Coordinates of C-alpha atoms in Angstrom, one line a residue:
M1 CA -0.1 -0.3 -0.1
R2 CA 1.7 3.3 -1.0
D3 CA 1.6 6.2 1.7
A4 CA -1.2 7.8 0.0
R5 CA -3.5 4.8 0.3
R6 CA -2.4 4.4 3.7
W7 CA -3.8 8.0 5.6
P8 CA -7.5 7.0 5.5
L9 CA -6.3 3.8 7.5
L10 CA -4.8 5.5 9.6
V11 CA -7.7 7.8 10.1
A12 CA -9.4 4.7 11.0
V13 CA -6.8 3.4 13.5
V14 CA -7.3 6.8 15.6
L15 CA -11.2 6.4 15.3
V16 CA -11.3 2.4 16.3
G17 CA -8.6 2.7 19.0
L18 CA -10.5 6.0 20.6
N19 CA -13.7 3.6 21.2
L20 CA -11.7 0.7 22.6
R21 CA -11.5 1.8 26.3
P22 CA -14.1 4.9 27.5
F23 CA -16.6 2.2 28.2
L24 CA -14.5 1.0 31.1
T25 CA -13.0 4.2 32.6
A26 CA -16.5 6.0 32.4
V27 CA -17.8 3.4 35.1
G28 CA -15.4 4.1 37.7
P29 CA -16.1 8.4 38.1
L30 CA -20.5 7.1 38.1
A31 CA -20.2 4.3 40.5
G32 CA -21.6 6.8 43.3
G33 CA -24.5 7.3 41.2
I34 CA -24.8 3.7 39.8
R35 CA -24.5 2.2 42.8
P36 CA -27.9 3.5 44.5
D37 CA -29.9 3.2 41.6
T38 CA -29.0 -0.5 40.9
G39 CA -28.0 -2.1 44.4
M40 CA -24.5 -3.2 43.2
T41 CA -21.9 -4.1 45.5
L42 CA -18.2 -3.6 44.8
Q43 CA -18.1 -6.9 43.8
A44 CA -20.9 -6.4 41.1
L45 CA -19.8 -3.3 39.8
A46 CA -16.4 -4.9 39.2
S47 CA -18.0 -7.0 36.9
L48 CA -18.9 -4.4 34.3
T49 CA -14.9 -4.7 34.1
L50 CA -14.9 -8.3 34.4
V51 CA -17.1 -9.4 32.2
P52 CA -16.2 -7.8 29.0
M53 CA -12.4 -8.6 29.5
L54 CA -13.3 -12.3 30.1
L55 CA -14.8 -11.9 26.7
M56 CA -11.7 -10.0 25.4
G57 CA -9.5 -13.1 26.7
L58 CA -12.1 -16.1 25.3
L59 CA -12.9 -14.7 21.7
A60 CA -8.8 -13.6 20.9
F61 CA -8.5 -17.2 20.5
L62 CA -11.5 -17.2 17.8
G63 CA -9.9 -14.0 16.3
P64 CA -7.5 -16.1 13.3
A65 CA -10.7 -18.1 12.6
V66 CA -12.8 -15.0 12.7
E67 CA -10.9 -13.2 10.3
A68 CA -9.8 -16.2 8.0
A69 CA -13.6 -17.1 7.5
V70 CA -15.4 -13.3 7.3
G71 CA -12.2 -11.1 6.7
A72 CA -10.8 -8.8 8.9
R73 CA -13.0 -5.8 7.6
R74 CA -16.3 -7.5 7.8
A75 CA -14.9 -8.4 11.3
V76 CA -14.3 -4.8 12.6
V77 CA -17.3 -3.3 11.0
A78 CA -19.4 -5.6 12.5
S79 CA -17.7 -5.2 16.0
L80 CA -18.3 -1.4 15.6
A81 CA -22.1 -2.2 15.2
L82 CA -22.0 -4.3 18.4
L83 CA -19.9 -1.5 20.2
A84 CA -22.6 1.1 19.4
L85 CA -25.3 -1.0 20.4
G86 CA -24.3 -1.4 23.6
S87 CA -23.5 1.9 24.8
L88 CA -27.0 3.1 23.2
L89 CA -28.9 0.2 24.9
R90 CA -27.6 1.8 28.2
L91 CA -29.5 4.9 28.0
A92 CA -32.3 2.5 28.6
A93 CA -30.2 0.0 31.2
G94 CA -32.1 0.5 34.8
S95 CA -30.9 -2.8 36.8
A96 CA -27.6 -4.6 37.2
A97 CA -28.3 -7.3 35.0
G98 CA -29.1 -4.6 32.0
L99 CA -25.7 -3.3 32.7
V100 CA -23.7 -6.3 32.7
G101 CA -25.7 -7.4 29.7
T102 CA -24.5 -4.4 28.2
A103 CA -20.8 -4.9 29.4
A104 CA -21.1 -8.2 28.0
L105 CA -22.3 -7.0 24.2
I106 CA -19.4 -3.9 24.4
G107 CA -16.8 -6.6 25.4
L108 CA -17.6 -8.8 22.6
G109 CA -17.1 -5.9 20.1
V110 CA -14.0 -4.8 21.5
A111 CA -12.7 -8.2 21.7
V112 CA -12.8 -9.2 17.8
I113 CA -11.2 -5.5 17.1
Q114 CA -8.6 -6.3 19.2
A115 CA -8.1 -9.7 18.1
V116 CA -7.6 -8.7 14.5
F117 CA -6.7 -5.3 14.0
P118 CA -2.9 -6.0 14.7
G119 CA -2.9 -8.4 12.0
I120 CA -4.7 -4.6 9.7
L121 CA -1.3 -3.1 10.8
K122 CA 1.3 -5.5 10.4
R123 CA 0.0 -6.1 6.9
H124 CA -0.2 -3.3 5.7
F125 CA 2.6 -1.0 8.0
P126 CA 5.4 -3.3 8.2
D127 CA 8.1 -0.8 7.3
R128 CA 6.4 1.6 10.2
L129 CA 5.3 -0.9 12.7
P130 CA 6.0 0.9 15.8
L131 CA 4.8 4.1 14.7
A132 CA 1.2 2.2 13.8
M133 CA 1.1 0.2 16.5
G134 CA 1.9 3.2 19.2
L135 CA -0.5 5.3 17.3
Y136 CA -2.9 2.4 18.3
S137 CA -2.1 2.1 21.4
A138 CA -2.3 5.6 22.3
M139 CA -5.5 6.3 20.6
L140 CA -6.7 3.5 22.6
M141 CA -5.5 4.7 26.3
G142 CA -6.5 8.3 25.1
G143 CA -10.0 7.3 24.6
G144 CA -9.8 5.7 28.2
A145 CA -9.1 9.6 29.1
V146 CA -12.4 11.0 26.9
G147 CA -14.5 8.2 29.0
A148 CA -12.9 9.1 32.2
Q149 CA -13.2 13.0 31.4
L150 CA -16.5 13.2 29.8
S151 CA -18.7 10.7 31.0
P152 CA -19.1 12.5 34.8
L153 CA -19.4 16.0 33.0
I154 CA -22.1 14.7 30.8
A155 CA -23.8 13.1 33.5
A156 CA -23.7 15.9 36.2
A157 CA -24.9 18.1 32.8
T158 CA -28.1 15.5 32.1
G159 CA -28.6 14.4 35.6
S160 CA -28.3 11.1 34.7
W161 CA -25.2 8.3 34.8
R162 CA -27.2 6.1 31.9
V163 CA -26.6 9.2 29.5
G164 CA -23.1 9.6 30.7
L165 CA -22.4 5.9 29.8
G166 CA -24.8 6.0 26.5
W167 CA -23.6 8.6 24.9
L168 CA -20.6 6.9 23.6
G169 CA -22.1 4.9 21.1
L170 CA -21.7 8.0 19.0
P171 CA -18.2 8.1 18.8
A172 CA -18.5 4.2 17.8
L173 CA -21.0 4.7 15.1
A174 CA -18.6 7.5 13.6
A175 CA -15.9 5.1 14.0
L176 CA -18.4 2.8 11.8
A177 CA -18.8 5.1 9.0
V178 CA -15.0 5.6 8.3
A179 CA -14.0 2.2 8.5
L180 CA -16.7 1.0 6.4
V181 CA -14.6 3.5 3.8
A182 CA -10.8 3.0 5.2
I183 CA -10.4 -0.2 5.7
P184 CA -9.6 -2.5 1.9
K185 CA -12.2 -4.6 0.9
G186 CA -11.1 -7.9 0.8
E187 CA -8.8 -7.7 3.8
T188 CA -8.5 -11.3 5.0
S189 CA -6.1 -14.1 5.1
A190 CA -5.6 -16.8 2.8
P191 CA -7.3 -19.8 4.5
G192 CA -4.0 -21.9 5.8
E193 CA -2.1 -18.8 5.5
A194 CA -2.1 -18.5 9.9
L195 CA -0.3 -20.7 12.1
P196 CA -3.0 -23.0 13.6
V197 CA -4.1 -22.1 17.2
G198 CA -2.7 -25.4 18.4
R199 CA 0.5 -25.0 16.9
L200 CA 1.0 -21.3 18.8
L201 CA 0.0 -22.8 22.0
R202 CA 2.5 -25.8 22.1
R203 CA 5.0 -23.1 22.8
P204 CA 6.3 -22.1 26.2
R205 CA 6.9 -18.5 24.6
T206 CA 3.3 -18.0 23.8
W207 CA 2.5 -18.3 27.5
L208 CA 4.9 -16.2 28.5
L209 CA 3.7 -13.5 26.6
M210 CA -0.1 -14.4 27.7
A211 CA 1.2 -14.3 31.3
S212 CA 3.3 -11.0 31.2
F213 CA 0.4 -9.2 29.3
G214 CA -2.3 -10.3 31.4
L215 CA -0.4 -8.9 35.1
V216 CA 0.9 -5.6 33.4
N217 CA -3.3 -5.5 32.4
G218 CA -4.5 -6.4 35.2
G219 CA -3.0 -3.7 36.9
Y220 CA -4.7 -1.3 34.2
S221 CA -8.2 -2.9 35.2
T222 CA -7.9 -2.2 38.8
V223 CA -7.0 1.1 38.0
V224 CA -9.7 1.8 36.1
A225 CA -12.1 0.0 37.8
W226 CA -11.1 1.5 41.4
L227 CA -8.9 4.4 41.1
S228 CA -12.0 6.8 41.1
P229 CA -13.7 4.8 44.1
F230 CA -10.8 4.6 46.0
Y231 CA -10.5 8.7 46.3
Q232 CA -13.8 9.2 46.2
D233 CA -13.6 7.2 49.2
H234 CA -11.3 9.7 50.6
G235 CA -13.6 12.3 49.9
W236 CA -13.3 13.2 46.6
A237 CA -16.0 14.2 44.2
A238 CA -17.0 11.9 41.4
A239 CA -15.8 14.9 38.8
A240 CA -12.5 15.2 40.4
S241 CA -12.0 11.6 40.8
G242 CA -12.4 11.4 37.0
R243 CA -10.3 13.8 36.3
L244 CA -7.5 11.9 38.1
L245 CA -8.1 8.7 36.0
A246 CA -8.3 10.7 32.9
A247 CA -5.3 11.8 33.5
M248 CA -3.9 8.8 33.8
A249 CA -5.2 7.8 30.7
A250 CA -3.6 10.5 29.5
S251 CA -0.3 9.7 30.5
Q252 CA -0.9 6.5 29.1
A253 CA -1.5 7.3 25.7
V254 CA 1.4 9.7 25.9
A255 CA 3.6 6.7 27.0
A256 CA 1.9 4.1 24.5
L257 CA 2.9 6.3 21.4
L258 CA 6.7 7.4 22.7
C259 CA 7.9 4.2 24.0
P260 CA 7.6 2.4 20.6
L261 CA 8.9 5.4 19.0
L262 CA 12.1 5.5 21.1
A263 CA 12.0 1.8 21.2
R264 CA 12.0 1.6 17.6
R265 CA 16.2 1.2 16.7
H266 CA 16.5 -1.2 19.1
R267 CA 15.8 -4.3 18.1
D268 CA 15.8 -5.3 22.2
R269 CA 12.8 -3.7 23.4
R270 CA 13.8 -5.2 27.1
P271 CA 15.3 -1.9 28.5
W272 CA 12.1 0.0 27.7
L273 CA 10.0 -2.7 29.0
W274 CA 11.7 -2.7 32.6
L275 CA 11.2 1.2 32.2
T276 CA 7.8 1.2 32.2
M277 CA 7.8 -1.6 35.1
A278 CA 9.8 0.6 37.2
L279 CA 7.0 3.8 36.5
Q280 CA 4.0 1.6 37.3
A281 CA 6.2 0.7 40.8
V282 CA 6.6 3.8 41.5
G283 CA 2.6 4.8 41.2
F284 CA 1.7 1.7 42.7
A285 CA 3.9 2.0 45.3
G286 CA 2.6 5.5 46.5
L287 CA -0.8 4.7 45.5
A288 CA -0.8 2.1 48.8
A289 CA 1.6 3.7 51.0
A290 CA 0.7 7.4 50.6
P291 CA -2.2 8.0 47.9
A292 CA -3.1 11.6 49.7
A293 CA 0.5 12.6 49.3
A294 CA 0.9 13.4 45.1
P295 CA -2.3 11.5 44.1
L296 CA -1.8 12.6 39.8
L297 CA 2.0 12.2 40.5
W298 CA 1.1 8.3 41.1
A299 CA -1.6 8.4 38.9
C300 CA 0.7 9.5 36.0
C301 CA 3.5 6.7 36.6
A302 CA 1.2 4.1 37.0
G303 CA -0.2 5.0 33.9
A304 CA 2.5 6.0 31.8
G305 CA 3.7 2.4 33.1
L306 CA 1.3 1.0 31.8
G307 CA 0.2 2.6 28.6
G308 CA 4.1 2.1 27.1
C309 CA 4.1 -1.5 28.6
F310 CA 1.2 -2.5 26.4
A311 CA 2.2 -0.7 23.6
L312 CA 5.6 -2.3 23.5
T313 CA 4.5 -6.1 24.4
L314 CA 2.3 -5.9 21.5
V315 CA 5.3 -4.6 19.3
V316 CA 7.4 -7.6 20.7
A317 CA 4.8 -10.4 20.1
L318 CA 4.6 -8.8 16.6
D319 CA 8.5 -9.3 16.6
H320 CA 8.5 -12.7 17.6
L321 CA 7.2 -13.7 13.6
P322 CA 7.8 -12.4 10.0
R323 CA 4.1 -13.1 8.4
P324 CA 1.6 -10.5 8.9
A325 CA -0.8 -13.3 9.8
D326 CA 1.3 -15.4 11.9
A327 CA 2.5 -12.4 14.1
G328 CA -1.1 -11.5 14.1
A329 CA -2.6 -14.9 15.4
L330 CA 0.1 -15.0 18.3
A331 CA -0.9 -11.4 19.2
A332 CA -4.3 -12.1 19.9
L333 CA -3.8 -15.3 21.2
M334 CA -1.5 -13.3 24.0
Q335 CA -4.0 -10.9 24.1
G336 CA -6.5 -13.9 24.8
G337 CA -5.2 -15.5 27.7
G338 CA -3.8 -11.8 29.0
F339 CA -7.3 -10.8 29.2
L340 CA -8.5 -13.7 31.0
I341 CA -5.8 -13.0 33.6
A342 CA -6.7 -9.2 33.8
G343 CA -10.2 -9.6 33.6
T344 CA -10.6 -10.8 37.2
A345 CA -8.0 -8.7 38.9
P346 CA -10.6 -6.2 39.7
W347 CA -12.9 -8.7 41.6
V348 CA -9.8 -9.6 43.1
V349 CA -9.2 -6.6 44.2
A350 CA -12.5 -5.8 45.4
V351 CA -12.4 -9.0 47.5
L352 CA -9.2 -7.7 49.3
H353 CA -11.3 -4.4 49.8
D354 CA -13.6 -6.4 51.4
R355 CA -11.7 -8.5 53.8
T356 CA -9.0 -5.4 54.9
G357 CA -11.2 -2.7 54.8
G358 CA -9.2 -0.9 51.5
F359 CA -7.4 -1.2 48.6
A360 CA -3.8 -0.7 49.9
A361 CA -3.9 -4.6 49.7
G362 CA -4.9 -4.8 46.2
W363 CA -2.2 -1.7 44.9
M364 CA 0.6 -3.9 47.1
L365 CA -0.9 -7.0 44.9
H366 CA 0.1 -5.5 41.4
L367 CA 3.2 -4.0 43.1
A368 CA 4.5 -7.6 43.6
E369 CA 2.8 -9.1 39.9
I370 CA 5.4 -6.0 38.6
G371 CA 8.2 -8.2 39.8
L372 CA 7.3 -11.2 38.3
V373 CA 6.6 -9.6 34.9
A374 CA 10.8 -8.1 35.2
G375 CA 11.6 -11.3 36.0
L376 CA 9.9 -13.2 32.8
T377 CA 11.0 -10.3 30.7
L378 CA 14.6 -11.8 30.9
R379 CA 13.5 -14.3 28.6
L380 CA 12.5 -12.0 25.8
R381 CA 16.1 -11.8 24.0
P382 CA 15.6 -11.0 20.5
D383 CA 17.7 -14.0 19.5
S384 CA 15.4 -16.4 21.1
Y385 CA 12.6 -15.1 18.8
R386 CA 13.4 -17.5 15.9
A387 CA 13.9 -21.0 18.1
A388 CA 11.3 -19.9 20.4
M389 CA 8.5 -20.1 18.1
A390 CA 9.6 -22.9 15.7
S391 CA 8.4 -27.0 15.8
P392 CA 10.9 -28.4 17.8
P393 CA 13.1 -30.1 14.9
D394 CA 13.5 -26.4 13.8
R395 CA 14.1 -25.1 17.2
A396 CA 16.9 -27.5 17.6
R397 CA 18.4 -26.5 14.3
A398 CA 17.8 -22.6 15.0
R399 CA 19.7 -23.1 18.4
R400 CA 22.5 -25.2 17.0
A401 CA 22.7 -22.1 14.4
E402 CA 22.6 -19.5 17.5
A403 CA 25.6 -21.6 19.4
P404 CA 29.2 -20.6 19.1
P405 CA 31.3 -22.7 17.3
P406 CA 33.3 -24.9 19.6
C407 CA 36.7 -24.6 20.1
T408 CA 39.7 -27.2 18.9
L409 CA 42.9 -27.5 19.6
R410 CA 45.6 -28.4 17.6
S411 CA 48.4 -30.5 18.5

C-alpha cells in the first residue's frame, strides 16, 4: 500500500482505537450514582470490567478463525456496530443485569477488534510497525481518558449516569462510518495462511507472553475500576476523581505513543519494558503507602508505565514472527490469555477490599506482579524469537545455528 493510501487507514486507527476503552473508564467515576440506583455491591460493580475483559480473552482465541472466515474488514465493521449498540442500550439500562448485559455486548465487539486489528497493521505498515502500533495504543489509552473525563461531566449536565454511559455510542458510530471507507475490501488472510492456533499454544513462549501481558493489564483493569472509587472514599467528588483517572489515561496514551518510537531503533525492547515497569512500581507503591501525598504523580506514573508496557508488549509479540498472519495470530492469543488474567484483577481487589477494609492490599498485589513480569521479561531476548516459535526439529536446528562454534585444539 502506498503512503497516500495509508492515510485513510491511519484515520480509522485513530477512531477505532478511541472507542476501545471509554466504556471501561466511564464506570468508575459514575460508581456513586450507579450503585444506589442498581443496588450493586463492589464485587458486582467489578463485573462491568470483569465480563468484557473475560470476553476479550476468550474470543481473542477465535480471532484468526474469524478473520479467515469473514475477513478482517467485515469483522471490524460488525464489531463496531455491536459496540455502538451496547453503548446506546445503556440509555435504557435500569438494573444490574441490564448493565452487565450491555457490558457483555460491548466486550464482544471490542474482543474481535483487538484480535484482528494488529494483523491489519502488520500487513499494511510493515516498515512503520512501531509507529502504527504506538498510534493505535495511544488512541486506545486516549479513549480511556475521554471516557473518564467527559462521562461524569455529561452525567452531571443531564442528571443521569445512563446518559453518561450511553453517549459513547456516538463515537462508535463515527468509527463505523470511517472503517467502512478506510479498511480495504477483501482484507483477509488466505485460508491456511496463519499458523494453527494449536501449534502456537504448544510454544512455551506464547504462554510467557500471555502471562506477562495479563499481569500488566490486570494493573490497568484495577486502576480503571477502582482509582476513582478509591479517591471518592477519601472524600473526592466524582468529577475530581474522573479528572484524576483521565490524567492517568492521558499519560498512558502519551507513553503508548512514545515508547515504541523511542525503542524502534533497538531490536532488544527489554530495557524499555523495564523502564515502564519501574514507572508502574512507583505509581502503585505511592497509591499503597501515601495516596494523599501526590495523587496526580502516582496516577501519571502508573498510567505511563501501563501504557508504554501495553504498546511495547504488542510490538514484541509481533516481532516474534515475520509473516503478518502469523504475527497477528500470536498477538491475538497473547491478548486472549492475557485478558482472561487481567479481567479477574478488579474482582480480586474488591475481595481484598472487603476483607481488609481498603484498597492498599490490591495496590501491593500489583506491585508484586510487576516484579514477576520483570523477571519473565529476561527471557524476551531478540535472538531467542526464532527458536522459541519454531517447531521442535526447527527449534533444535535454530539453537545449533545460534550456538558459538566449539573450540578446537591443535597439536
